[in-house]
PDB file of C-alpha atoms in Angstrom:
ATOM      1  CA  MET D 300     120.099 104.525  78.741  1.00 65.00           C
ATOM      2  CA  ILE D 301     119.967 107.144  81.536  1.00 63.00           C
ATOM      3  CA  LEU D 302     117.399 105.564  82.982  1.00 55.00           C
ATOM      4  CA  GLN D 303     118.645 102.084  83.026  1.00 57.00           C
ATOM      5  CA  VAL D 304     121.829 103.909  84.582  1.00 48.00           C
ATOM      6  CA  ALA D 305     119.487 105.621  86.985  1.00 48.00           C
ATOM      7  CA  LEU D 306     118.002 102.125  88.295  1.00 53.00           C
ATOM      8  CA  VAL D 307     121.291 100.126  88.615  1.00 46.00           C
ATOM      9  CA  LEU D 308     122.338 103.439  90.266  1.00 48.00           C
ATOM     10  CA  ILE D 309     119.318 103.114  93.129  1.00 53.00           C
ATOM     11  CA  ILE D 310     119.826  99.252  93.146  1.00 54.00           C
ATOM     12  CA  ALA D 311     123.142  99.717  93.838  1.00 46.00           C
ATOM     13  CA  MET D 312     122.445 101.907  96.615  1.00 54.00           C
ATOM     14  CA  CYS D 313     119.410 100.142  98.193  1.00 51.00           C
ATOM     15  CA  LEU D 314     121.810  96.933  98.733  1.00 47.00           C
ATOM     16  CA  TYR D 315     124.693  99.098 100.117  1.00 42.00           C
ATOM     17  CA  LEU D 316     121.902 100.284 102.751  1.00 46.00           C
ATOM     18  CA  ILE D 317     120.572  97.291 103.465  1.00 51.00           C
ATOM     19  CA  VAL D 318     124.491  96.139 104.037  1.00 50.00           C
ATOM     20  CA  PHE D 319     125.334  98.554 106.266  1.00 45.00           C
ATOM     21  CA  LYS D 320     122.065  99.023 108.296  1.00 49.00           C
ATOM     22  CA  TYR D 321     121.939  94.967 109.484  1.00 49.00           C
ATOM     23  CA  GLN D 322     126.005  95.055 109.144  1.00 52.00           C
ATOM     24  CA  LEU D 323     125.735  91.520 106.800  1.00 54.00           C
ATOM     25  CA  PHE D 324     129.608  91.886 106.483  1.00 64.00           C
ATOM     26  CA  ALA D 325     130.782  92.914 109.892  1.00 60.00           C
ATOM     27  CA  LYS D 326     133.941  91.607 111.358  1.00 78.00           C
ATOM     28  CA  PHE D 327     133.789  88.411 113.391  1.00 74.00           C
ATOM     29  CA  GLU D 328     136.052  86.295 115.776  1.00 91.00           C
ATOM     30  CA  VAL D 329     136.393  82.634 115.526  1.00 94.00           C
ATOM     31  CA  LYS D 330     137.202  81.447 119.301  1.00 95.00           C
ATOM     32  CA  GLU D 331     136.089  78.983 121.944  1.00 94.00           C
ATOM     33  CA  ILE D 332     132.796  79.930 123.865  1.00 93.00           C
ATOM     34  CA  LYS D 333     132.010  77.859 127.097  1.00 92.00           C
ATOM     35  CA  PHE D 334     128.504  77.713 128.313  1.00 90.00           C
ATOM     36  CA  PRO D 335     127.192  77.525 131.839  1.00 89.00           C
ATOM     37  CA  THR D 336     124.673  75.237 133.257  1.00 87.00           C
ATOM     38  CA  GLY D 337     121.131  75.481 131.788  1.00 87.00           C
ATOM     39  CA  ARG D 338     118.244  73.976 130.924  1.00 86.00           C
ATOM     40  CA  ILE D 339     116.050  74.331 127.600  1.00 89.00           C
ATOM     41  CA  ILE D 340     112.338  73.995 126.537  1.00 88.00           C
ATOM     42  CA  PHE D 341     112.156  72.357 123.216  1.00 91.00           C
ATOM     43  CA  THR D 342     110.205  70.403 120.165  1.00 92.00           C
ATOM     44  CA  SER D 343     111.349  68.434 117.670  1.00 94.00           C
ATOM     45  CA  TYR D 344     111.838  69.296 113.726  1.00 95.00           C
ATOM     46  CA  LYS D 345     112.166  67.057 110.908  1.00 95.00           C
ATOM     47  CA  GLY D 346     112.728  68.504 107.739  1.00 95.00           C
ATOM     48  CA  GLN D 347     114.787  70.992 104.959  1.00 94.00           C
ATOM     49  CA  TYR D 348     116.478  73.107 107.624  1.00 94.00           C
ATOM     50  CA  SER D 349     115.526  76.112 104.915  1.00 91.00           C
ATOM     51  CA  LYS D 350     112.380  75.791 106.230  1.00 93.00           C
ATOM     52  CA  VAL D 351     112.914  75.914 110.184  1.00 93.00           C
ATOM     53  CA  GLY D 352     112.252  79.235 110.645  1.00 90.00           C
ATOM     54  CA  GLU D 353     108.675  78.525 110.610  1.00 92.00           C
ATOM     55  CA  LYS D 354     108.986  75.878 113.244  1.00 93.00           C
ATOM     56  CA  ILE D 355     110.777  79.188 115.420  1.00 91.00           C
ATOM     57  CA  LYS D 356     107.789  81.314 114.607  1.00 89.00           C
ATOM     58  CA  THR D 357     105.571  78.831 115.876  1.00 91.00           C
ATOM     59  CA  VAL D 358     107.290  78.032 118.727  1.00 89.00           C
ATOM     60  CA  ILE D 359     107.800  82.201 119.867  1.00 85.00           C
ATOM     61  CA  SER D 360     104.028  82.495 119.385  1.00 86.00           C
ATOM     62  CA  ASP D 361     103.689  79.487 121.702  1.00 84.00           C
ATOM     63  CA  LEU D 362     105.862  80.457 124.387  1.00 79.00           C
ATOM     64  CA  ASP D 363     104.232  84.446 123.851  1.00 75.00           C
ATOM     65  CA  LYS D 364     100.804  82.896 124.765  1.00 77.00           C
ATOM     66  CA  TYR D 365     101.494  80.339 127.236  1.00 72.00           C
ATOM     67  CA  ALA D 366     104.704  81.055 129.109  1.00 66.00           C
ATOM     68  CA  ASP D 367     104.300  84.238 130.646  1.00 63.00           C
ATOM     69  CA  PHE D 368     108.022  84.922 130.518  1.00 61.00           C
ATOM     70  CA  LYS D 369     108.049  88.295 130.535  1.00 58.00           C
ATOM     71  CA  ASN D 370     105.717  89.207 133.521  1.00 57.00           C
ATOM     72  CA  LYS D 371     107.907  86.552 135.417  1.00 58.00           C
ATOM     73  CA  LYS D 372     110.855  88.681 134.312  1.00 60.00           C
ATOM     74  CA  ILE D 373     113.106  85.072 132.874  1.00 59.00           C
ATOM     75  CA  SER D 374     115.837  85.912 130.783  1.00 63.00           C
ATOM     76  CA  HIS D 375     115.831  83.606 127.882  1.00 70.00           C
ATOM     77  CA  THR D 376     116.568  83.263 124.219  1.00 86.00           C
ATOM     78  CA  TYR D 377     116.050  81.279 121.484  1.00 92.00           C
ATOM     79  CA  PHE D 378     117.837  78.447 120.129  1.00 95.00           C
ATOM     80  CA  GLY D 379     118.422  75.798 116.994  1.00 96.00           C
ATOM     81  CA  ILE D 380     120.561  72.524 117.308  1.00 95.00           C
ATOM     82  CA  TYR D 381     120.906  71.018 114.158  1.00 96.00           C
ATOM     83  CA  TYR D 382     122.163  67.440 114.027  1.00 93.00           C
ATOM     84  CA  ASP D 383     122.498  66.797 110.158  1.00 92.00           C
ATOM     85  CA  ASP D 384     125.016  68.098 107.413  1.00 89.00           C
ATOM     86  CA  PRO D 385     122.172  68.474 104.701  1.00 86.00           C
ATOM     87  CA  CYS D 386     124.348  68.338 102.192  1.00 85.00           C
ATOM     88  CA  ARG D 387     125.885  64.739 103.264  1.00 88.00           C
ATOM     89  CA  ILE D 388     122.514  63.095 103.342  1.00 89.00           C
ATOM     90  CA  VAL D 389     120.332  61.363 100.646  1.00 90.00           C
ATOM     91  CA  ASP D 390     117.225  63.245 101.521  1.00 92.00           C
ATOM     92  CA  PRO D 391     117.536  66.658 103.142  1.00 90.00           C
ATOM     93  CA  ASN D 392     113.671  66.482 104.239  1.00 93.00           C
ATOM     94  CA  GLU D 393     115.133  63.741 106.774  1.00 93.00           C
ATOM     95  CA  SER D 394     117.591  66.552 108.843  1.00 94.00           C
ATOM     96  CA  ARG D 395     116.494  66.909 112.489  1.00 94.00           C
ATOM     97  CA  ALA D 396     116.626  69.519 114.882  1.00 96.00           C
ATOM     98  CA  ILE D 397     115.138  70.657 118.159  1.00 96.00           C
ATOM     99  CA  VAL D 398     114.211  74.646 118.645  1.00 96.00           C
ATOM    100  CA  GLY D 399     113.059  76.431 121.461  1.00 92.00           C
ATOM    101  CA  ILE D 400     114.324  78.299 124.327  1.00 88.00           C
ATOM    102  CA  ILE D 401     117.306  77.994 126.310  1.00 89.00           C
ATOM    103  CA  ILE D 402     117.825  79.249 129.770  1.00 86.00           C
ATOM    104  CA  PHE D 403     121.463  79.518 131.466  1.00 85.00           C
ATOM    105  CA  SER D 404     121.859  79.106 135.308  1.00 80.00           C
ATOM    106  CA  GLU D 405     121.714  82.356 136.432  1.00 74.00           C
ATOM    107  CA  ASN D 406     118.279  82.860 135.553  1.00 72.00           C
ATOM    108  CA  LEU D 407     117.030  79.264 136.565  1.00 72.00           C
ATOM    109  CA  LYS D 408     116.565  80.728 140.389  1.00 72.00           C
ATOM    110  CA  ASN D 409     113.227  82.023 138.714  1.00 66.00           C
ATOM    111  CA  PHE D 410     111.988  79.311 136.426  1.00 69.00           C
ATOM    112  CA  ASN D 411     109.863  76.216 137.009  1.00 70.00           C
ATOM    113  CA  ALA D 412     110.119  73.899 134.091  1.00 68.00           C
ATOM    114  CA  ASP D 413     107.614  71.619 135.072  1.00 72.00           C
ATOM    115  CA  GLU D 414     104.851  74.382 135.332  1.00 74.00           C
ATOM    116  CA  PHE D 415     105.270  75.915 131.767  1.00 72.00           C
ATOM    117  CA  ILE D 416     105.331  71.894 130.447  1.00 73.00           C
ATOM    118  CA  ASN D 417     102.169  71.204 132.078  1.00 75.00           C
ATOM    119  CA  LYS D 418     100.582  74.526 130.641  1.00 75.00           C
ATOM    120  CA  PHE D 419     102.395  73.057 127.293  1.00 76.00           C
ATOM    121  CA  GLU D 420     100.558  69.452 128.006  1.00 72.00           C
ATOM    122  CA  GLU D 421      97.163  70.754 128.617  1.00 74.00           C
ATOM    123  CA  LYS D 422      97.194  72.837 124.915  1.00 72.00           C
ATOM    124  CA  SER D 423      98.604  69.963 123.672  1.00 68.00           C
ATOM    125  CA  LEU D 424     101.528  71.254 122.566  1.00 76.00           C
ATOM    126  CA  SER D 425     104.869  68.864 122.668  1.00 84.00           C
ATOM    127  CA  TYR D 426     107.495  70.095 124.131  1.00 87.00           C
ATOM    128  CA  GLN D 427     109.807  68.750 126.394  1.00 88.00           C
ATOM    129  CA  THR D 428     112.486  69.933 128.884  1.00 86.00           C
ATOM    130  CA  LYS D 429     116.397  68.952 129.349  1.00 88.00           C
ATOM    131  CA  SER D 430     118.757  70.563 132.085  1.00 87.00           C
ATOM    132  CA  PHE D 431     122.313  70.590 130.396  1.00 89.00           C
ATOM    133  CA  GLN D 432     126.028  70.943 132.001  1.00 89.00           C
ATOM    134  CA  GLU D 433     128.541  73.449 131.269  1.00 89.00           C
ATOM    135  CA  PHE D 434     130.073  72.591 128.017  1.00 89.00           C
ATOM    136  CA  LYS D 435     132.940  74.150 125.539  1.00 90.00           C
ATOM    137  CA  SER D 436     132.364  74.824 121.929  1.00 93.00           C
ATOM    138  CA  VAL D 437     134.236  76.972 118.964  1.00 96.00           C
ATOM    139  CA  GLY D 438     131.774  79.325 117.836  1.00 96.00           C
ATOM    140  CA  ALA D 439     131.791  83.041 116.489  1.00 96.00           C
ATOM    141  CA  LYS D 440     128.930  85.838 116.967  1.00 94.00           C
ATOM    142  CA  PHE D 441     127.293  88.147 114.610  1.00 93.00           C
ATOM    143  CA  PRO D 442     124.665  91.122 114.603  1.00 91.00           C
ATOM    144  CA  LEU D 443     120.941  89.805 114.690  1.00 88.00           C
ATOM    145  CA  PHE D 444     118.206  91.986 113.106  1.00 78.00           C
ATOM    146  CA  ASN D 445     116.654  89.694 110.834  1.00 77.00           C
ATOM    147  CA  PHE D 446     116.254  86.782 108.927  1.00 78.00           C
ATOM    148  CA  ILE D 447     118.982  88.273 106.750  1.00 81.00           C
ATOM    149  CA  ASN D 448     121.401  88.314 109.281  1.00 76.00           C
ATOM    150  CA  ILE D 449     120.728  84.614 109.919  1.00 84.00           C
ATOM    151  CA  MET D 450     121.459  83.900 106.406  1.00 83.00           C
ATOM    152  CA  SER D 451     124.606  85.731 106.403  1.00 85.00           C
ATOM    153  CA  GLY D 452     126.171  84.491 109.368  1.00 84.00           C
ATOM    154  CA  ILE D 453     125.587  80.432 108.132  1.00 87.00           C
ATOM    155  CA  PHE D 454     127.325  81.526 105.066  1.00 89.00           C
ATOM    156  CA  ARG D 455     130.197  83.207 106.693  1.00 91.00           C
ATOM    157  CA  GLY D 456     130.408  81.282 110.362  1.00 91.00           C
ATOM    158  CA  TYR D 457     130.374  77.494 109.405  1.00 94.00           C
ATOM    159  CA  PRO D 458     133.253  77.615 106.945  1.00 94.00           C
ATOM    160  CA  ALA D 459     135.236  79.838 108.910  1.00 95.00           C
ATOM    161  CA  ILE D 460     134.591  77.846 112.441  1.00 95.00           C
ATOM    162  CA  LYS D 461     135.014  74.165 110.532  1.00 94.00           C
ATOM    163  CA  LYS D 462     138.225  75.286 109.240  1.00 94.00           C
ATOM    164  CA  TYR D 463     139.481  76.666 112.670  1.00 95.00           C
ATOM    165  CA  ALA D 464     138.498  73.511 114.190  1.00 94.00           C
ATOM    166  CA  LYS D 465     140.194  71.190 111.501  1.00 93.00           C
ATOM    167  CA  ASN D 466     143.404  72.822 112.413  1.00 94.00           C
ATOM    168  CA  MET D 467     143.066  72.585 116.109  1.00 92.00           C
ATOM    169  CA  GLY D 468     142.158  69.237 115.448  1.00 93.00           C
ATOM    170  CA  ILE D 469     138.462  68.564 117.075  1.00 91.00           C
ATOM    171  CA  LEU D 470     136.415  68.796 113.841  1.00 90.00           C
ATOM    172  CA  GLU D 471     135.782  65.015 113.956  1.00 87.00           C
ATOM    173  CA  ASN D 472     134.700  65.731 117.682  1.00 88.00           C
ATOM    174  CA  PHE D 473     131.420  68.027 116.302  1.00 88.00           C
ATOM    175  CA  GLN D 474     128.073  66.084 116.427  1.00 86.00           C
ATOM    176  CA  CYS D 475     125.738  69.222 116.555  1.00 92.00           C
ATOM    177  CA  SER D 476     125.730  73.048 115.593  1.00 94.00           C
ATOM    178  CA  LEU D 477     123.957  74.910 118.053  1.00 95.00           C
ATOM    179  CA  GLU D 478     122.513  78.691 116.750  1.00 96.00           C
ATOM    180  CA  ILE D 479     121.222  81.307 119.772  1.00 95.00           C
ATOM    181  CA  TYR D 480     118.974  83.557 118.596  1.00 93.00           C
ATOM    182  CA  ASP D 481     119.135  86.547 120.892  1.00 91.00           C
ATOM    183  CA  TYR D 482     116.936  89.296 119.779  1.00 85.00           C
ATOM    184  CA  LYS D 483     117.135  91.335 122.748  1.00 85.00           C
ATOM    185  CA  ASN D 484     120.787  91.824 122.629  1.00 89.00           C
ATOM    186  CA  LYS D 485     120.474  91.516 118.623  1.00 89.00           C
ATOM    187  CA  GLU D 486     122.953  88.693 118.500  1.00 93.00           C
ATOM    188  CA  LEU D 487     123.567  85.603 116.637  1.00 94.00           C
ATOM    189  CA  THR D 488     125.721  83.115 118.674  1.00 96.00           C
ATOM    190  CA  ILE D 489     126.662  80.249 115.421  1.00 95.00           C
ATOM    191  CA  SER D 490     128.697  77.454 117.597  1.00 95.00           C
ATOM    192  CA  PHE D 491     129.885  73.908 117.466  1.00 94.00           C
ATOM    193  CA  PRO D 492     130.017  72.007 121.114  1.00 92.00           C
ATOM    194  CA  TYR D 493     132.809  69.589 121.142  1.00 88.00           C
ATOM    195  CA  GLU D 494     133.065  68.670 124.798  1.00 77.00           C
ATOM    196  CA  SER D 495     130.788  67.616 127.348  1.00 60.00           C
ATOM    197  CA  GLU D 496     127.910  68.088 125.004  1.00 59.00           C
ATOM    198  CA  SER D 497     126.095  64.761 125.738  1.00 68.00           C
ATOM    199  CA  ASP D 498     123.034  66.012 127.601  1.00 74.00           C
ATOM    200  CA  LEU D 499     121.829  67.886 124.271  1.00 80.00           C
ATOM    201  CA  LEU D 500     122.929  65.316 121.808  1.00 78.00           C
ATOM    202  CA  TRP D 501     119.549  62.890 120.392  1.00 78.00           C
ATOM    203  CA  LEU D 502     117.043  64.534 121.593  1.00 86.00           C
ATOM    204  CA  SER D 503     114.913  65.164 118.236  1.00 83.00           C
ATOM    205  CA  GLY D 504     113.496  61.649 118.589  1.00 84.00           C
ATOM    206  CA  TYR D 505     113.825  60.818 114.799  1.00 87.00           C
ATOM    207  CA  PRO D 506     115.750  58.012 113.322  1.00 84.00           C
ATOM    208  CA  VAL D 507     119.271  58.807 112.142  1.00 84.00           C
ATOM    209  CA  PRO D 508     119.188  59.893 108.492  1.00 88.00           C
ATOM    210  CA  VAL D 509     120.657  57.945 105.159  1.00 86.00           C
ATOM    211  CA  TYR D 510     124.507  59.696 104.632  1.00 85.00           C
ATOM    212  CA  LYS D 511     125.695  59.714 101.070  1.00 82.00           C
ATOM    213  CA  ASP D 512     128.737  58.069 102.448  1.00 68.00           C
ATOM    214  CA  THR D 513     129.807  55.767 105.562  1.00 52.00           C
ATOM    215  CA  GLU D 514     131.398  58.447 107.504  1.00 51.00           C
ATOM    216  CA  VAL D 515     128.722  59.665 109.891  1.00 48.00           C
ATOM    217  CA  TYR D 516     128.253  60.561 112.969  1.00 46.00           C
ATOM    218  CA  LYS D 517     128.239  58.093 115.902  1.00 44.00           C
ATOM    219  CA  THR D 518     124.670  57.680 117.305  1.00 42.00           C
ATOM    220  CA  LYS D 519     123.880  56.363 121.017  1.00 36.00           C
TER     221      LYS D 519
END
């Protein structure tokens, strides 16, 4: 009995330390987030969103090998844009996304996108580049230390952001979600663009999956 109690206490202490260390229940504020102009380098993904982490790891590896961002002192962050609600489509394996890096306007002066795309093409890596204009979104920021933080941010952030947007009457304007993984500053941003986000839409190259209902997002 004493051993069982001790084991429970040890497990509880470990869980507490994990929650405390990684700030899993840190307070967050849902608000409007305005993004400046910028450029993305990305590759497409189709499959279950729960497995997109492997694709992001591949992107990080490719960029470390061929992009040489550190030596060029180009500030960038990794991102994922997710176009589908896996709970609303018939087959979650048809979920569409793009993942890559995002570089905002203040850092573009040191950046030649074509140079990097050519390097990737030489290695037969399928990356594309796209500029985008400034856009508004609704979102929140969370601590980012590891994958646990991302899962915590998704489970806590998505419902809160959608509730906020519904109260503002802009929920129907959401056509994708944008997650920015800023490992340097240990910050995760989860947002839903709702205005002037057309430059970021429908870049996956995959067809729209079959939805369980008729209220699906409109596509171009």
